[in-house]
Protein backbone atom coordinates (compact mmCIF):
# COMPACT_ATOMS: atom_id res chain seq x y z
CA UNK A 1 0.00 0.00 0.00
CA UNK A 2 -0.33 2.30 -1.87
CA UNK A 3 -0.20 0.50 -5.21
CA UNK A 4 -0.64 1.63 -8.83
CA UNK A 5 -4.33 2.68 -8.58
CA UNK A 6 -3.71 4.72 -5.44
CA UNK A 7 -0.66 6.50 -6.88
CA UNK A 8 -2.53 7.14 -10.15
CA UNK A 9 -5.40 8.69 -8.18
CA UNK A 10 -3.00 10.77 -6.18
CA UNK A 11 -1.46 12.04 -9.41
CA UNK A 12 -4.85 12.82 -10.96
CA UNK A 13 -6.00 14.65 -7.85
CA UNK A 14 -2.75 16.65 -7.55
CA UNK A 15 -2.41 17.69 -11.20
CA UNK A 16 -5.04 20.43 -11.32
CA UNK A 17 -3.89 21.73 -7.93
CA UNK A 18 -0.12 22.01 -8.27
CA UNK A 19 0.82 22.13 -11.97
CA UNK A 20 1.71 25.75 -12.71
CA UNK A 21 2.33 26.56 -9.04
CA UNK A 22 5.68 27.96 -7.87
CA UNK A 23 7.51 26.51 -4.87
CA UNK A 24 8.42 29.58 -2.83
CA UNK A 25 9.57 27.84 0.36
CA UNK A 26 10.47 24.31 1.47
CA UNK A 27 10.67 22.98 4.99
CA UNK A 28 12.42 19.67 5.49
CA UNK A 29 12.05 18.04 8.91
CA UNK A 30 13.84 14.76 8.19
CA UNK A 31 16.88 14.96 5.98
CA UNK A 32 17.26 11.19 5.71
CA UNK A 33 14.13 10.86 3.57
CA UNK A 34 15.92 12.64 0.68
CA UNK A 35 18.28 10.76 -1.64
CA UNK A 36 20.31 12.06 -4.57
CA UNK A 37 20.58 10.23 -7.83
CA UNK A 38 23.90 11.81 -8.82
CA UNK A 39 26.60 12.50 -6.25
CA UNK A 40 27.13 15.87 -8.04
CA UNK A 41 23.70 17.00 -6.98
CA UNK A 42 24.73 16.93 -3.37
CA UNK A 43 26.84 20.04 -3.96
CA UNK A 44 23.63 21.97 -4.57
CA UNK A 45 21.47 22.99 -1.69
CA UNK A 46 19.12 20.24 -0.58
CA UNK A 47 16.34 22.79 -0.94
CA UNK A 48 17.22 23.34 -4.61
CA UNK A 49 16.84 19.60 -5.06
CA UNK A 50 13.45 19.84 -3.41
CA UNK A 51 12.47 22.25 -6.23
CA UNK A 52 12.77 25.50 -4.27
CA UNK A 53 12.03 28.49 -6.53
CA UNK A 54 10.80 26.25 -9.36
CA UNK A 55 7.47 26.25 -11.14
CA UNK A 56 5.90 22.79 -11.31
CA UNK A 57 5.47 21.80 -14.97
CA UNK A 58 4.01 18.29 -14.83
CA UNK A 59 3.57 15.04 -12.93
CA UNK A 60 4.31 11.51 -14.08
CA UNK A 61 3.72 8.03 -12.67
CA UNK A 62 5.57 4.77 -13.26
CA UNK A 63 4.45 1.70 -11.30
CA UNK A 64 3.94 2.91 -7.73
CA UNK A 65 6.27 5.91 -8.08
CA UNK A 66 5.31 9.52 -8.69
CA UNK A 67 7.49 12.26 -10.22
CA UNK A 68 7.13 16.01 -9.86
CA UNK A 69 8.85 17.70 -12.79
CA UNK A 70 9.86 21.37 -12.63
CA UNK A 71 10.01 23.83 -15.53
CA UNK A 72 13.83 23.64 -15.66
CA UNK A 73 13.59 19.83 -15.86
CA UNK A 74 14.73 19.04 -12.33
CA UNK A 75 12.69 16.16 -11.03
CA UNK A 76 11.70 14.81 -7.67
CA UNK A 77 10.65 11.17 -7.52
CA UNK A 78 8.37 10.22 -4.64
CA UNK A 79 8.03 6.70 -3.30
CA UNK A 80 5.25 6.47 -0.76
CA UNK A 81 6.41 3.16 0.74
CA UNK A 82 3.88 1.62 3.13
CA UNK A 83 2.17 4.66 4.53
CA UNK A 84 3.37 7.81 2.74
CA UNK A 85 0.87 10.53 1.93
CA UNK A 86 1.08 13.66 -0.20
CA UNK A 87 -1.57 16.12 0.89
CA UNK A 88 -2.55 19.44 -0.61
CA UNK A 89 -3.68 21.99 1.96
CA UNK A 90 -5.23 25.33 1.12
CA UNK A 91 -4.04 28.44 2.93
CA UNK A 92 -4.61 28.00 6.68
CA UNK A 93 -6.12 24.53 6.20
CA UNK A 94 -4.74 22.12 8.78
CA UNK A 95 -3.83 18.49 8.47
CA UNK A 96 -5.98 16.26 10.71
CA UNK A 97 -2.90 14.39 11.92
CA UNK A 98 0.08 16.70 12.08
CA UNK A 99 2.53 14.05 13.18
CA UNK A 100 5.11 12.40 10.92
CA UNK A 101 5.24 15.38 8.56
CA UNK A 102 8.68 15.17 6.91
CA UNK A 103 8.57 17.84 4.21
CA UNK A 104 6.36 20.84 3.38
CA UNK A 105 6.38 22.82 0.12
CA UNK A 106 4.81 26.29 0.20
CA UNK A 107 3.15 26.87 -3.15
CA UNK A 108 1.71 29.90 -4.87
CA UNK A 109 -0.28 30.08 -8.07
CA UNK A 110 -1.75 33.42 -9.09
CA UNK A 111 -3.27 34.65 -5.83
CA UNK A 112 -3.66 31.17 -4.35
CA UNK A 113 -1.39 30.07 -1.52
CA UNK A 114 -1.25 26.46 -0.49
CA UNK A 115 1.03 23.76 0.94
CA UNK A 116 2.00 20.34 -0.26
CA UNK A 117 2.78 18.07 2.68
CA UNK A 118 4.67 14.77 2.69
CA UNK A 119 3.72 12.71 5.71
CA UNK A 120 4.84 9.14 6.41
CA UNK A 121 4.16 7.47 9.77
CA UNK A 122 6.12 4.30 9.00
CA UNK A 123 8.95 6.02 7.13
CA UNK A 124 9.46 3.52 4.30
CA UNK A 125 8.82 6.29 1.79
CA UNK A 126 11.43 8.63 0.36
CA UNK A 127 12.17 11.37 -2.14
CA UNK A 128 14.91 11.11 -4.78
CA UNK A 129 16.23 14.16 -6.65
CA UNK A 130 17.22 13.91 -10.33
CA UNK A 131 18.80 16.56 -12.55
CA UNK A 132 16.22 15.77 -15.24
CA UNK A 133 13.19 13.60 -15.91
CA UNK A 134 15.16 11.76 -18.61
CA UNK A 135 17.65 10.76 -15.98
CA UNK A 136 14.92 9.29 -13.78
CA UNK A 137 13.49 7.44 -16.78
CA UNK A 138 16.83 6.04 -17.87
CA UNK A 139 17.92 4.86 -14.41
CA UNK A 140 15.48 4.16 -11.59
CA UNK A 141 12.44 3.77 -13.84
CA UNK A 142 14.31 1.76 -16.50
CA UNK A 143 14.91 -0.94 -13.86
CA UNK A 144 11.17 -1.43 -13.39
CA UNK A 145 9.19 -4.08 -15.23
CA UNK A 146 6.43 -3.19 -17.71
CA UNK A 147 3.42 -1.24 -16.44
CA UNK A 148 0.82 -3.56 -14.90
CA UNK A 149 -2.12 -1.44 -16.09
CA UNK A 150 -1.40 -2.20 -19.76
CA UNK A 151 0.35 -5.58 -19.42
CA UNK A 152 -0.05 -7.90 -22.43
CA UNK A 153 -0.30 -11.63 -21.77
CA UNK A 154 2.73 -12.71 -23.84
CA UNK A 155 4.91 -10.11 -22.08
CA UNK A 156 3.62 -11.21 -18.67
CA UNK A 157 4.36 -14.84 -19.50
CA UNK A 158 7.86 -13.97 -20.74
CA UNK A 159 8.60 -12.08 -17.51
CA UNK A 160 7.22 -14.85 -15.27
CA UNK A 161 8.97 -17.66 -17.13
CA UNK A 162 12.32 -16.40 -15.88
CA UNK A 163 11.61 -17.41 -12.29
CA UNK A 164 10.55 -20.47 -10.33
CA UNK A 165 9.38 -18.37 -7.39
CA UNK A 166 5.74 -18.49 -6.31
CA UNK A 167 3.70 -16.48 -8.79
CA UNK A 168 2.47 -14.23 -5.98
CA UNK A 169 6.06 -13.26 -5.07
CA UNK A 170 6.96 -12.66 -8.72
CA UNK A 171 3.98 -10.33 -9.17
CA UNK A 172 5.14 -8.26 -6.19
CA UNK A 173 8.63 -7.87 -7.66
CA UNK A 174 8.65 -4.41 -9.29
CA UNK A 175 11.46 -5.52 -11.63
CA UNK A 176 9.16 -8.21 -13.06
CA UNK A 177 6.02 -6.06 -13.41
CA UNK A 178 5.50 -2.55 -12.04
CA UNK A 179 2.60 -1.36 -9.93
CA UNK A 180 1.25 -4.42 -8.12
CA UNK A 181 1.39 -4.90 -4.35
CA UNK A 182 -0.22 -7.31 -1.91
CA UNK A 183 -3.83 -6.26 -2.47
CA UNK A 184 -4.01 -6.39 -6.25
CA UNK A 185 -1.80 -9.50 -6.51
CA UNK A 186 -4.26 -11.47 -4.35
CA UNK A 187 -7.29 -10.05 -6.17
CA UNK A 188 -5.88 -10.69 -9.67
CA UNK A 189 -4.85 -14.29 -8.85
CA UNK A 190 -8.31 -14.98 -7.46
CA UNK A 191 -10.03 -13.56 -10.55
CA UNK A 192 -7.73 -15.63 -12.78
CA UNK A 193 -8.37 -18.86 -10.73
CA UNK A 194 -4.62 -19.27 -10.08
CA UNK A 195 -3.21 -20.54 -6.77
CA UNK A 196 -0.73 -17.94 -5.45
CA UNK A 197 1.92 -20.57 -4.58
CA UNK A 198 2.10 -21.85 -8.19
CA UNK A 199 5.62 -21.67 -9.63
CA UNK A 200 5.69 -18.56 -11.86
CA UNK A 201 7.30 -20.42 -14.77
CA UNK A 202 4.35 -22.84 -14.98
CA UNK A 203 2.05 -20.17 -16.35
CA UNK A 204 0.69 -21.52 -19.64
CA UNK A 205 -0.75 -19.57 -22.55
CA UNK A 206 -4.39 -19.64 -21.40
CA UNK A 207 -3.63 -18.90 -17.74
CA UNK A 208 -1.34 -16.00 -18.70
CA UNK A 209 -4.17 -14.54 -20.79
CA UNK A 210 -6.56 -14.84 -17.84
CA UNK A 211 -4.05 -13.33 -15.45
CA UNK A 212 -3.06 -10.39 -17.66
CA UNK A 213 -6.72 -9.58 -18.27
CA UNK A 214 -7.49 -9.81 -14.52
CA UNK A 215 -4.59 -7.52 -13.64
CA UNK A 216 -5.62 -4.87 -16.18
CA UNK A 217 -9.29 -4.94 -15.30
CA UNK A 218 -8.80 -4.89 -11.50
CA UNK A 219 -6.36 -1.99 -11.66
CA UNK A 220 -8.65 -0.04 -14.00
CA UNK A 221 -11.70 -0.62 -11.78
CA UNK A 222 -9.70 0.32 -8.69
CA UNK A 223 -8.62 3.60 -10.33
CA UNK A 224 -12.25 4.42 -11.13
CA UNK A 225 -13.16 3.80 -7.47
CA UNK A 226 -10.44 6.10 -6.18
CA UNK A 227 -8.22 3.19 -5.07
CA UNK A 228 -8.36 1.12 -1.89
CA UNK A 229 -8.11 2.79 1.49
CA UNK A 230 -6.97 0.26 4.09
CA UNK A 231 -5.13 2.40 6.61
CA UNK A 232 -3.42 5.57 5.50
CA UNK A 233 -4.14 6.06 1.83
CA UNK A 234 -6.00 9.19 0.71
CA UNK A 235 -5.80 11.30 -2.43
CA UNK A 236 -4.29 14.81 -2.44
CA UNK A 237 -7.40 16.28 -0.83
CA UNK A 238 -7.74 13.64 1.88
CA UNK A 239 -10.50 11.63 0.16
CA UNK A 240 -10.57 7.88 0.81
CA UNK A 241 -10.84 5.40 -2.07
CA UNK A 242 -13.81 3.02 -2.07
CA UNK A 243 -12.40 -0.04 -3.85
CA UNK A 244 -11.74 -1.92 -0.57
CA UNK A 245 -15.47 -2.75 -0.44
CA UNK A 246 -15.03 -4.67 -3.71
CA UNK A 247 -12.10 -6.82 -2.56
CA UNK A 248 -13.04 -10.46 -2.97
CA UNK A 249 -10.09 -12.07 -1.13
CA UNK A 250 -7.75 -9.43 0.35
CA UNK A 251 -8.65 -8.92 4.03
CA UNK A 252 -11.32 -11.68 3.87
CA UNK A 253 -9.44 -14.67 5.33
CA UNK A 254 -11.86 -17.14 6.97
CA UNK A 255 -14.85 -15.71 5.10
CA UNK A 256 -16.68 -17.53 2.32
CA UNK A 257 -15.45 -17.50 -1.26
CA UNK A 258 -17.86 -15.42 -3.36
CA UNK A 259 -17.56 -18.00 -6.15
CA UNK A 260 -17.74 -21.43 -4.50
CA UNK A 261 -18.57 -20.68 -0.81
CA UNK A 262 -15.47 -22.54 0.49
CA UNK A 263 -13.62 -20.82 3.33
CA UNK A 264 -10.85 -18.48 2.16
CA UNK A 265 -7.48 -19.20 3.77
CA UNK A 266 -4.49 -17.06 4.60
CA UNK A 267 -0.92 -18.26 4.15
CA UNK A 268 2.49 -16.60 4.09
CA UNK A 269 4.00 -16.72 0.62
CA UNK A 270 7.37 -15.01 0.23
CA UNK A 271 6.86 -13.53 3.71
CA UNK A 272 3.69 -11.78 2.64
CA UNK A 273 0.30 -12.68 3.97
CA UNK A 274 -1.75 -14.08 1.09
CA UNK A 275 -5.48 -14.81 1.00
CA UNK A 276 -6.94 -17.22 -1.52
CA UNK A 277 -9.59 -19.87 -2.12
CA UNK A 278 -8.03 -23.36 -1.87
CA UNK A 279 -10.93 -24.80 -3.83
CA UNK A 280 -11.26 -22.64 -6.92
CA UNK A 281 -7.68 -21.34 -7.34
CA UNK A 282 -5.68 -24.05 -9.07
CA UNK A 283 -2.06 -24.87 -8.40
CA UNK A 284 -0.29 -24.72 -11.77
CA UNK A 285 1.95 -27.71 -12.33
ZN1 LIG B 1 -13.70 -20.49 -4.27
Coordinates of C-alpha atoms and ligand atoms in Angstrom, one line a residue:
X1 CA 0.0 0.0 0.0
X2 CA -0.3 2.3 -1.9
X3 CA -0.2 0.5 -5.2
X4 CA -0.6 1.6 -8.8
X5 CA -4.3 2.7 -8.6
X6 CA -3.7 4.7 -5.4
X7 CA -0.7 6.5 -6.9
X8 CA -2.5 7.1 -10.2
X9 CA -5.4 8.7 -8.2
X10 CA -3.0 10.8 -6.2
X11 CA -1.5 12.0 -9.4
X12 CA -4.8 12.8 -11.0
X13 CA -6.0 14.7 -7.9
X14 CA -2.7 16.6 -7.6
X15 CA -2.4 17.7 -11.2
X16 CA -5.0 20.4 -11.3
X17 CA -3.9 21.7 -7.9
X18 CA -0.1 22.0 -8.3
X19 CA 0.8 22.1 -12.0
X20 CA 1.7 25.8 -12.7
X21 CA 2.3 26.6 -9.0
X22 CA 5.7 28.0 -7.9
X23 CA 7.5 26.5 -4.9
X24 CA 8.4 29.6 -2.8
X25 CA 9.6 27.8 0.4
X26 CA 10.5 24.3 1.5
X27 CA 10.7 23.0 5.0
X28 CA 12.4 19.7 5.5
X29 CA 12.1 18.0 8.9
X30 CA 13.8 14.8 8.2
X31 CA 16.9 15.0 6.0
X32 CA 17.3 11.2 5.7
X33 CA 14.1 10.9 3.6
X34 CA 15.9 12.6 0.7
X35 CA 18.3 10.8 -1.6
X36 CA 20.3 12.1 -4.6
X37 CA 20.6 10.2 -7.8
X38 CA 23.9 11.8 -8.8
X39 CA 26.6 12.5 -6.3
X40 CA 27.1 15.9 -8.0
X41 CA 23.7 17.0 -7.0
X42 CA 24.7 16.9 -3.4
X43 CA 26.8 20.0 -4.0
X44 CA 23.6 22.0 -4.6
X45 CA 21.5 23.0 -1.7
X46 CA 19.1 20.2 -0.6
X47 CA 16.3 22.8 -0.9
X48 CA 17.2 23.3 -4.6
X49 CA 16.8 19.6 -5.1
X50 CA 13.4 19.8 -3.4
X51 CA 12.5 22.3 -6.2
X52 CA 12.8 25.5 -4.3
X53 CA 12.0 28.5 -6.5
X54 CA 10.8 26.2 -9.4
X55 CA 7.5 26.3 -11.1
X56 CA 5.9 22.8 -11.3
X57 CA 5.5 21.8 -15.0
X58 CA 4.0 18.3 -14.8
X59 CA 3.6 15.0 -12.9
X60 CA 4.3 11.5 -14.1
X61 CA 3.7 8.0 -12.7
X62 CA 5.6 4.8 -13.3
X63 CA 4.4 1.7 -11.3
X64 CA 3.9 2.9 -7.7
X65 CA 6.3 5.9 -8.1
X66 CA 5.3 9.5 -8.7
X67 CA 7.5 12.3 -10.2
X68 CA 7.1 16.0 -9.9
X69 CA 8.8 17.7 -12.8
X70 CA 9.9 21.4 -12.6
X71 CA 10.0 23.8 -15.5
X72 CA 13.8 23.6 -15.7
X73 CA 13.6 19.8 -15.9
X74 CA 14.7 19.0 -12.3
X75 CA 12.7 16.2 -11.0
X76 CA 11.7 14.8 -7.7
X77 CA 10.6 11.2 -7.5
X78 CA 8.4 10.2 -4.6
X79 CA 8.0 6.7 -3.3
X80 CA 5.2 6.5 -0.8
X81 CA 6.4 3.2 0.7
X82 CA 3.9 1.6 3.1
X83 CA 2.2 4.7 4.5
X84 CA 3.4 7.8 2.7
X85 CA 0.9 10.5 1.9
X86 CA 1.1 13.7 -0.2
X87 CA -1.6 16.1 0.9
X88 CA -2.6 19.4 -0.6
X89 CA -3.7 22.0 2.0
X90 CA -5.2 25.3 1.1
X91 CA -4.0 28.4 2.9
X92 CA -4.6 28.0 6.7
X93 CA -6.1 24.5 6.2
X94 CA -4.7 22.1 8.8
X95 CA -3.8 18.5 8.5
X96 CA -6.0 16.3 10.7
X97 CA -2.9 14.4 11.9
X98 CA 0.1 16.7 12.1
X99 CA 2.5 14.0 13.2
X100 CA 5.1 12.4 10.9
X101 CA 5.2 15.4 8.6
X102 CA 8.7 15.2 6.9
X103 CA 8.6 17.8 4.2
X104 CA 6.4 20.8 3.4
X105 CA 6.4 22.8 0.1
X106 CA 4.8 26.3 0.2
X107 CA 3.1 26.9 -3.2
X108 CA 1.7 29.9 -4.9
X109 CA -0.3 30.1 -8.1
X110 CA -1.7 33.4 -9.1
X111 CA -3.3 34.6 -5.8
X112 CA -3.7 31.2 -4.3
X113 CA -1.4 30.1 -1.5
X114 CA -1.2 26.5 -0.5
X115 CA 1.0 23.8 0.9
X116 CA 2.0 20.3 -0.3
X117 CA 2.8 18.1 2.7
X118 CA 4.7 14.8 2.7
X119 CA 3.7 12.7 5.7
X120 CA 4.8 9.1 6.4
X121 CA 4.2 7.5 9.8
X122 CA 6.1 4.3 9.0
X123 CA 8.9 6.0 7.1
X124 CA 9.5 3.5 4.3
X125 CA 8.8 6.3 1.8
X126 CA 11.4 8.6 0.4
X127 CA 12.2 11.4 -2.1
X128 CA 14.9 11.1 -4.8
X129 CA 16.2 14.2 -6.6
X130 CA 17.2 13.9 -10.3
X131 CA 18.8 16.6 -12.6
X132 CA 16.2 15.8 -15.2
X133 CA 13.2 13.6 -15.9
X134 CA 15.2 11.8 -18.6
X135 CA 17.6 10.8 -16.0
X136 CA 14.9 9.3 -13.8
X137 CA 13.5 7.4 -16.8
X138 CA 16.8 6.0 -17.9
X139 CA 17.9 4.9 -14.4
X140 CA 15.5 4.2 -11.6
X141 CA 12.4 3.8 -13.8
X142 CA 14.3 1.8 -16.5
X143 CA 14.9 -0.9 -13.9
X144 CA 11.2 -1.4 -13.4
X145 CA 9.2 -4.1 -15.2
X146 CA 6.4 -3.2 -17.7
X147 CA 3.4 -1.2 -16.4
X148 CA 0.8 -3.6 -14.9
X149 CA -2.1 -1.4 -16.1
X150 CA -1.4 -2.2 -19.8
X151 CA 0.3 -5.6 -19.4
X152 CA 0.0 -7.9 -22.4
X153 CA -0.3 -11.6 -21.8
X154 CA 2.7 -12.7 -23.8
X155 CA 4.9 -10.1 -22.1
X156 CA 3.6 -11.2 -18.7
X157 CA 4.4 -14.8 -19.5
X158 CA 7.9 -14.0 -20.7
X159 CA 8.6 -12.1 -17.5
X160 CA 7.2 -14.8 -15.3
X161 CA 9.0 -17.7 -17.1
X162 CA 12.3 -16.4 -15.9
X163 CA 11.6 -17.4 -12.3
X164 CA 10.5 -20.5 -10.3
X165 CA 9.4 -18.4 -7.4
X166 CA 5.7 -18.5 -6.3
X167 CA 3.7 -16.5 -8.8
X168 CA 2.5 -14.2 -6.0
X169 CA 6.1 -13.3 -5.1
X170 CA 7.0 -12.7 -8.7
X171 CA 4.0 -10.3 -9.2
X172 CA 5.1 -8.3 -6.2
X173 CA 8.6 -7.9 -7.7
X174 CA 8.6 -4.4 -9.3
X175 CA 11.5 -5.5 -11.6
X176 CA 9.2 -8.2 -13.1
X177 CA 6.0 -6.1 -13.4
X178 CA 5.5 -2.5 -12.0
X179 CA 2.6 -1.4 -9.9
X180 CA 1.2 -4.4 -8.1
X181 CA 1.4 -4.9 -4.4
X182 CA -0.2 -7.3 -1.9
X183 CA -3.8 -6.3 -2.5
X184 CA -4.0 -6.4 -6.2
X185 CA -1.8 -9.5 -6.5
X186 CA -4.3 -11.5 -4.3
X187 CA -7.3 -10.1 -6.2
X188 CA -5.9 -10.7 -9.7
X189 CA -4.8 -14.3 -8.9
X190 CA -8.3 -15.0 -7.5
X191 CA -10.0 -13.6 -10.6
X192 CA -7.7 -15.6 -12.8
X193 CA -8.4 -18.9 -10.7
X194 CA -4.6 -19.3 -10.1
X195 CA -3.2 -20.5 -6.8
X196 CA -0.7 -17.9 -5.5
X197 CA 1.9 -20.6 -4.6
X198 CA 2.1 -21.9 -8.2
X199 CA 5.6 -21.7 -9.6
X200 CA 5.7 -18.6 -11.9
X201 CA 7.3 -20.4 -14.8
X202 CA 4.4 -22.8 -15.0
X203 CA 2.0 -20.2 -16.3
X204 CA 0.7 -21.5 -19.6
X205 CA -0.8 -19.6 -22.6
X206 CA -4.4 -19.6 -21.4
X207 CA -3.6 -18.9 -17.7
X208 CA -1.3 -16.0 -18.7
X209 CA -4.2 -14.5 -20.8
X210 CA -6.6 -14.8 -17.8
X211 CA -4.0 -13.3 -15.4
X212 CA -3.1 -10.4 -17.7
X213 CA -6.7 -9.6 -18.3
X214 CA -7.5 -9.8 -14.5
X215 CA -4.6 -7.5 -13.6
X216 CA -5.6 -4.9 -16.2
X217 CA -9.3 -4.9 -15.3
X218 CA -8.8 -4.9 -11.5
X219 CA -6.4 -2.0 -11.7
X220 CA -8.7 0.0 -14.0
X221 CA -11.7 -0.6 -11.8
X222 CA -9.7 0.3 -8.7
X223 CA -8.6 3.6 -10.3
X224 CA -12.2 4.4 -11.1
X225 CA -13.2 3.8 -7.5
X226 CA -10.4 6.1 -6.2
X227 CA -8.2 3.2 -5.1
X228 CA -8.4 1.1 -1.9
X229 CA -8.1 2.8 1.5
X230 CA -7.0 0.3 4.1
X231 CA -5.1 2.4 6.6
X232 CA -3.4 5.6 5.5
X233 CA -4.1 6.1 1.8
X234 CA -6.0 9.2 0.7
X235 CA -5.8 11.3 -2.4
X236 CA -4.3 14.8 -2.4
X237 CA -7.4 16.3 -0.8
X238 CA -7.7 13.6 1.9
X239 CA -10.5 11.6 0.2
X240 CA -10.6 7.9 0.8
X241 CA -10.8 5.4 -2.1
X242 CA -13.8 3.0 -2.1
X243 CA -12.4 0.0 -3.8
X244 CA -11.7 -1.9 -0.6
X245 CA -15.5 -2.7 -0.4
X246 CA -15.0 -4.7 -3.7
X247 CA -12.1 -6.8 -2.6
X248 CA -13.0 -10.5 -3.0
X249 CA -10.1 -12.1 -1.1
X250 CA -7.8 -9.4 0.4
X251 CA -8.7 -8.9 4.0
X252 CA -11.3 -11.7 3.9
X253 CA -9.4 -14.7 5.3
X254 CA -11.9 -17.1 7.0
X255 CA -14.9 -15.7 5.1
X256 CA -16.7 -17.5 2.3
X257 CA -15.4 -17.5 -1.3
X258 CA -17.9 -15.4 -3.4
X259 CA -17.6 -18.0 -6.1
X260 CA -17.7 -21.4 -4.5
X261 CA -18.6 -20.7 -0.8
X262 CA -15.5 -22.5 0.5
X263 CA -13.6 -20.8 3.3
X264 CA -10.8 -18.5 2.2
X265 CA -7.5 -19.2 3.8
X266 CA -4.5 -17.1 4.6
X267 CA -0.9 -18.3 4.1
X268 CA 2.5 -16.6 4.1
X269 CA 4.0 -16.7 0.6
X270 CA 7.4 -15.0 0.2
X271 CA 6.9 -13.5 3.7
X272 CA 3.7 -11.8 2.6
X273 CA 0.3 -12.7 4.0
X274 CA -1.8 -14.1 1.1
X275 CA -5.5 -14.8 1.0
X276 CA -6.9 -17.2 -1.5
X277 CA -9.6 -19.9 -2.1
X278 CA -8.0 -23.4 -1.9
X279 CA -10.9 -24.8 -3.8
X280 CA -11.3 -22.6 -6.9
X281 CA -7.7 -21.3 -7.3
X282 CA -5.7 -24.0 -9.1
X283 CA -2.1 -24.9 -8.4
X284 CA -0.3 -24.7 -11.8
X285 CA 2.0 -27.7 -12.3
Ligands
LIG1 ZN1 -13.7 -20.5 -4.3

